[in-house]
Structures are given as C-alpha cells and as structure tokens.
mmCIF file of C-alpha atoms in Angstrom:
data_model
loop_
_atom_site.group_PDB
_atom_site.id
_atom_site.type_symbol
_atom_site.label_atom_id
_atom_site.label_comp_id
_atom_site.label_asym_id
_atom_site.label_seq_id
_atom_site.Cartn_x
_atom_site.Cartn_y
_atom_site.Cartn_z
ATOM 1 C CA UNK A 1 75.858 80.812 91.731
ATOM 2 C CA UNK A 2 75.018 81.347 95.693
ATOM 3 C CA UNK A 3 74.839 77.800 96.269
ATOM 4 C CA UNK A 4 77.897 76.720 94.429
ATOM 5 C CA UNK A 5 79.825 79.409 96.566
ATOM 6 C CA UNK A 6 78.353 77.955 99.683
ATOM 7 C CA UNK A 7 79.349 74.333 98.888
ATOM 8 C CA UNK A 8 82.425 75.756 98.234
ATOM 9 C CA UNK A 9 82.967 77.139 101.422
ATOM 10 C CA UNK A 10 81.789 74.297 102.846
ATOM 11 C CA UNK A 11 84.151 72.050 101.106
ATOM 12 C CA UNK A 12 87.359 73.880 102.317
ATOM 13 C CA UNK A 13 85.802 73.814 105.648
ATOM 14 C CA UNK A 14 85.254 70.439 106.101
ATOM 15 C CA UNK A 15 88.817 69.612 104.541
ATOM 16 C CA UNK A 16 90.394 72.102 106.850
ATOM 17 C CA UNK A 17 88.819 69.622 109.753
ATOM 18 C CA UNK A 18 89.985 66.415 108.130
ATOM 19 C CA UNK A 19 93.029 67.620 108.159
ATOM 20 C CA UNK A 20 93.167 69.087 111.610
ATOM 21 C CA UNK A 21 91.398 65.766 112.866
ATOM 22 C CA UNK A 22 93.951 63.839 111.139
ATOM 23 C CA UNK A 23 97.050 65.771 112.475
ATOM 24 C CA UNK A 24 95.191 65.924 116.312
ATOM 25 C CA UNK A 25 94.742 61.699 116.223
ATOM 26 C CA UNK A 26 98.579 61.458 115.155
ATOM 27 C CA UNK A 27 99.987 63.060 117.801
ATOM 28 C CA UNK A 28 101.638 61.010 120.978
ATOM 29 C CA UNK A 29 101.888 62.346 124.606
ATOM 30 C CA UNK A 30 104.660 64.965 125.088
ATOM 31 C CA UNK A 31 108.077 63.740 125.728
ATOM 32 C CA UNK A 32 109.866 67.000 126.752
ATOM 33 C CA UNK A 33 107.877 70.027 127.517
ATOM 34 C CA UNK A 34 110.432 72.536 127.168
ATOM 35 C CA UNK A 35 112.039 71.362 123.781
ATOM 36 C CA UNK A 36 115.719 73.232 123.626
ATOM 37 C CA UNK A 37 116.560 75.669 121.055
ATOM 38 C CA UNK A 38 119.167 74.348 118.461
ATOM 39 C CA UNK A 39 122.452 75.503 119.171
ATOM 40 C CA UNK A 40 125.348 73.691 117.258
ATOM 41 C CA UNK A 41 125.513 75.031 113.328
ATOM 42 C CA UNK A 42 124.304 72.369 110.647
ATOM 43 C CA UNK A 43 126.762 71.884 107.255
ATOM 44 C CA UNK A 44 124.020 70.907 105.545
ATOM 45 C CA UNK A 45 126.659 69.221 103.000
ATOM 46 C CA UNK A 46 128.302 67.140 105.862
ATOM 47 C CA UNK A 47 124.382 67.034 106.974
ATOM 48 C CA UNK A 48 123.366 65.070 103.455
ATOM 49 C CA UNK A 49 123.165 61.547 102.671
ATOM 50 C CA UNK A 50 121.477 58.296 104.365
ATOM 51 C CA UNK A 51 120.427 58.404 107.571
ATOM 52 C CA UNK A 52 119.469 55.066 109.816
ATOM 53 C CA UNK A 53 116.691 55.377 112.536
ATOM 54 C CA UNK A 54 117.622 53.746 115.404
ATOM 55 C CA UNK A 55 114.544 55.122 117.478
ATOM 56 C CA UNK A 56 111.720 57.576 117.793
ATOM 57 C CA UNK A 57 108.799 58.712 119.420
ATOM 58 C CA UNK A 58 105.638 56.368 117.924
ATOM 59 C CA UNK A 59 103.777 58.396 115.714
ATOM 60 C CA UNK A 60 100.470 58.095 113.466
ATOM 61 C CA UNK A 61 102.973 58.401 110.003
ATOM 62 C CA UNK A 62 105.181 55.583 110.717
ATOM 63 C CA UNK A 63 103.434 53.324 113.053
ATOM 64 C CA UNK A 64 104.533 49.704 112.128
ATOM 65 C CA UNK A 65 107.893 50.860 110.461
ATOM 66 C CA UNK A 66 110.871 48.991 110.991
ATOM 67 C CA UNK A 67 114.351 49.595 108.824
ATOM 68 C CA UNK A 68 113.340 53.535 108.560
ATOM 69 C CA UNK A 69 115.586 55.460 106.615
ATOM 70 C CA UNK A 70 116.103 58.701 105.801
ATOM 71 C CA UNK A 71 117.684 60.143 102.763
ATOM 72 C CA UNK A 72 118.520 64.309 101.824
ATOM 73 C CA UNK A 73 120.476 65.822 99.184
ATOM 74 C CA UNK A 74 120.655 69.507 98.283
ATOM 75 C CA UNK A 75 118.949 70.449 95.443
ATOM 76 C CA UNK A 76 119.695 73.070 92.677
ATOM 77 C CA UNK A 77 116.466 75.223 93.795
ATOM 78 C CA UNK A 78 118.203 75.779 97.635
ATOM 79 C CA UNK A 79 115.797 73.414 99.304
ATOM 80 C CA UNK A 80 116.644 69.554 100.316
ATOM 81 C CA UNK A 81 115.132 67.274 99.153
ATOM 82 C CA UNK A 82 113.425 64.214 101.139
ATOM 83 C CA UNK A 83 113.379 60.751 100.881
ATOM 84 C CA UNK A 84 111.732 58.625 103.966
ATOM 85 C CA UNK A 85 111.587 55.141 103.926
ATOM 86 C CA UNK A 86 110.280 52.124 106.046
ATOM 87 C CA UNK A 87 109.635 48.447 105.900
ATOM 88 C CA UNK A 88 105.508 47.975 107.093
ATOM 89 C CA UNK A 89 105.322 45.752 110.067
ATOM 90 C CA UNK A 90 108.684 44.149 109.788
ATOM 91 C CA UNK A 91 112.432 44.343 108.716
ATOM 92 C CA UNK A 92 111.496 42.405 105.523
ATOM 93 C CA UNK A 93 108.007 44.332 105.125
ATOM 94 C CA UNK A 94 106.764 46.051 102.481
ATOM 95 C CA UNK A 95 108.625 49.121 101.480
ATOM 96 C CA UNK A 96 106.983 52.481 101.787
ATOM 97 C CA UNK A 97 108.311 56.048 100.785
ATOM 98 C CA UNK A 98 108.108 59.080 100.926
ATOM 99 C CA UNK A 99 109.064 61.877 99.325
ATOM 100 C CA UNK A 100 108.971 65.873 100.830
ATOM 101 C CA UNK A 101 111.422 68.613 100.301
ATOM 102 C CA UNK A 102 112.586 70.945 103.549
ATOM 103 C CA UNK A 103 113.229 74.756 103.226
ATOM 104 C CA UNK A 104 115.916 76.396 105.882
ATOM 105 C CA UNK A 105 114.483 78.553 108.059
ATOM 106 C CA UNK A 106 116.575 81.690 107.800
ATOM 107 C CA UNK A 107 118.719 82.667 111.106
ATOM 108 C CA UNK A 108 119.023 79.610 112.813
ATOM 109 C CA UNK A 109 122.331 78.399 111.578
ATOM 110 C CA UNK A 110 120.759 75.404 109.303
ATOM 111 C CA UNK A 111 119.790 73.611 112.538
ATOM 112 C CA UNK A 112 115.782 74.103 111.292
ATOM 113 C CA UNK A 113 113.974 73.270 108.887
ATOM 114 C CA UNK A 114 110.195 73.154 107.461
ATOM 115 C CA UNK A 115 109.052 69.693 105.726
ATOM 116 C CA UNK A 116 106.581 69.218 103.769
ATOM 117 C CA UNK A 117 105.671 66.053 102.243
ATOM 118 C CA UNK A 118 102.077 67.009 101.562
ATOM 119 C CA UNK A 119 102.410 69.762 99.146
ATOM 120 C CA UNK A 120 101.919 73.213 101.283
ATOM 121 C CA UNK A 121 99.537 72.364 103.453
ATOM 122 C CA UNK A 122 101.068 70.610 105.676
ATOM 123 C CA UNK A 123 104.331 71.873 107.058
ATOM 124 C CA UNK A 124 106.207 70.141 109.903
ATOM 125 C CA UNK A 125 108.860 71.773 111.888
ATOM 126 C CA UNK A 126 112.619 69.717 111.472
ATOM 127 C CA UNK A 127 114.980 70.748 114.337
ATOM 128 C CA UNK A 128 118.508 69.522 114.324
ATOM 129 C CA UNK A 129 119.228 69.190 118.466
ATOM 130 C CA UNK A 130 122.632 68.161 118.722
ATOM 131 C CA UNK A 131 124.588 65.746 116.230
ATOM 132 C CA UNK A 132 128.001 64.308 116.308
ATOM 133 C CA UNK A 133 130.670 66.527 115.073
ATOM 134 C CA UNK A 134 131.637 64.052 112.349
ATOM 135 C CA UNK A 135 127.756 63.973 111.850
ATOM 136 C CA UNK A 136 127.768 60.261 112.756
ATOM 137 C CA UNK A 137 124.409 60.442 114.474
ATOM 138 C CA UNK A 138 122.019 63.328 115.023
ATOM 139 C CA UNK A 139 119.084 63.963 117.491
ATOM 140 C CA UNK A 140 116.107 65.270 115.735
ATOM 141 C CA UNK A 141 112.681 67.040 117.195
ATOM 142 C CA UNK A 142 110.110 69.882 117.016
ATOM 143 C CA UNK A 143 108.661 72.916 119.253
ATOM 144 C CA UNK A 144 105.723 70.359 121.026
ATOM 145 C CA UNK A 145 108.041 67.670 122.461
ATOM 146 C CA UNK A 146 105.957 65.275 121.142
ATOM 147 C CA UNK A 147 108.082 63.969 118.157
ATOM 148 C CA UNK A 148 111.477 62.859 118.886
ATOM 149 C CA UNK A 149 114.028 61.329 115.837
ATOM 150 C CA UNK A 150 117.029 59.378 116.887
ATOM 151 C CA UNK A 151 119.815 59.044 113.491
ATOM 152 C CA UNK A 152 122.595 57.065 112.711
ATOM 153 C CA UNK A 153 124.675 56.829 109.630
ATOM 154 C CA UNK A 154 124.716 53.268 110.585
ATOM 155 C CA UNK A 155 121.832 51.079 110.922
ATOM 156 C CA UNK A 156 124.027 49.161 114.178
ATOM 157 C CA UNK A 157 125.518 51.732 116.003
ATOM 158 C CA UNK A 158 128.349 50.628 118.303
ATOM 159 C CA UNK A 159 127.136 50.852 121.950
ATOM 160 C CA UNK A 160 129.155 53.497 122.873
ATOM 161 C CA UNK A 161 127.777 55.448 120.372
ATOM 162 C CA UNK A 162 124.203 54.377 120.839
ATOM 163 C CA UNK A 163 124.724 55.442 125.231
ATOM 164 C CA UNK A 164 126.108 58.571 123.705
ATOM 165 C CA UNK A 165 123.164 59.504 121.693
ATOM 166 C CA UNK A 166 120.733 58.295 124.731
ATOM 167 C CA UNK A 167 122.808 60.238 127.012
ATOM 168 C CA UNK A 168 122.591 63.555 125.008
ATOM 169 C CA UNK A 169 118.869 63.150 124.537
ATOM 170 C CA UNK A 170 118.611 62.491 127.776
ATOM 171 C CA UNK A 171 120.401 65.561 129.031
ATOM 172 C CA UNK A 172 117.817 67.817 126.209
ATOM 173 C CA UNK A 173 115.207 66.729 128.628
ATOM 174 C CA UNK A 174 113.357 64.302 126.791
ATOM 175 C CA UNK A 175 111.545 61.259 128.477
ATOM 176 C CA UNK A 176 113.702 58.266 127.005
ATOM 177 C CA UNK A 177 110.596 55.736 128.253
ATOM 178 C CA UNK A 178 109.091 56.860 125.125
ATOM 179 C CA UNK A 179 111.279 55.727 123.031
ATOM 180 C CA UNK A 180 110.467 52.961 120.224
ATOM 181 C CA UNK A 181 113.915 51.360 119.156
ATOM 182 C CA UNK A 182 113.851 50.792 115.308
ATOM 183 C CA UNK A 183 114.585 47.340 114.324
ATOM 184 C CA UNK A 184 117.321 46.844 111.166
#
C-alpha cells in the first residue's frame, strides 16, 4: 500500500515536470517586456466568428503552420468555444486542429480570457490588445510578452489595414522583428 502511494507521488511528479519542461522549451524570447493592460471593451458577439492569422510570434504549438485560423462562437454554458486551425509546413499542408474552450475573466471588460485546450491543466492567458472598432482585425497577447497574435477577418488584408495593425502593435511596445508573417 506504501509503495503504490509512493509511485503515485512519483507519477504526478514527474508529469508535473513534463509538463513544465514542455511549456519552458515552447517559449520564444520576449517581444515586449511591459505587455499593456487591455483597455478597449470586447462584444464578444461582434468578437465571434473566423479569424485569419496574418502573423505571430513563432511558438513551439504552431511551428510550421501556414493558413492558421481561428474560429469562436459562444456557447450555451457562457464559455467560447475554440477552434484553431493550420496547414503543417505549407498553405496546402496537412490540416491540424484544435479544439479548447476560453472562460472570461471577470472585470476586465471581455478583453481576457483563459484557454485551455488541454483539459485544466493547462491554462493560457488570451488578451484582446486593441482591435478595430468594426472588429476587422485584432491584436492578441499575454502577461510575458513572449506570445504575440496578429488577426484578420480576412486572410489578405488591404495594406492599409495591414500598416495599421503593425503600427498599433508597434505603438503597444512590441518588437515587430519578431514577427513571423502567416502565409494564406
């Protein structure tokens, strides 16, 4: 009974470090060290729907995705649900999903969120930065400046719109060098 206790201990323990391992290897260098609060409301309503990526910072979770998309709907229970999708290593790649739901974190207008997309033990902050006010693109990030989500509703943004979105990014303090443009 001892010893089944103790390799269950040790079990947890060495998932626990996986995971943390896991999560330590995926991150990328810091792009803004002093990430901005949120401060324009989100209509999560107008806020539903597809989203296009036109760039982000590289991470571990999408590295090789091209044609990223991002889809959320409100669901009956109050949270949204989730719906990420890429083509591996090339516009015509295989597709990969996946599939989270996002809770509101109470108090901050809609603007953040918690994802998970790994049941609850993983949960990933979702900050809505600034986005158009006919929610034709959105700037997306997180507390450690080290994840950065450029959005579209269109997969080709006109270049106005795209200098707009660079510009506003930009002027949130975050190093635009690191960058990855998503290809469509």
């Amino acid at each position: 009974m001892k010893i089944a206790r103790i390799a269950s201990i040790a079990l947890i323990a060495g998932a626990a470090l996986a995971l943390g391992a896991c999560a330590t290897l995926q991150r990328g260098p810091v792009g803004n060290a002093a990430v901005p609060q949120p401060t324009k409301p989100v209509d999560l309503n107008r806020y539903a729907g597809l989203w296009y990526e036109i760039g982000r910072y590289e991470n571990g979770f999408e590295r090789g995705c091209e044609g990223v998309t991002a889809q959320y709907r409100l669901r009956d229970d109050g949270l949204i649900g989730v719906l990420n999708t890429c083509r591996q290593g090339a516009v015509d790649g295989p597709e990969k999903t996946s599939e989270g739901k996002a809770k509101i974190v109470e108090g901050t207008d809609n603007a953040k969120l918690k994802v998970s997309f790994f049941g609850p033990f993983y949960v990933g902050d979702y900050w809505v930065l600034d986005h158009a006010d006919d929610y034709s693109w959105s700037i997306v990030g997180e507390p450690s400046g080290r994840y950065l989500w450029l959005l579209s509703r269109t997969a080709q943004p006109s270049p106005q719109t795209r200098e707009t979105i660079l510009n506003r990014t930009r002027a949130l303090g975050y190093d635009l060098t690191l960058v990855r443009p998503t290809q469509h």
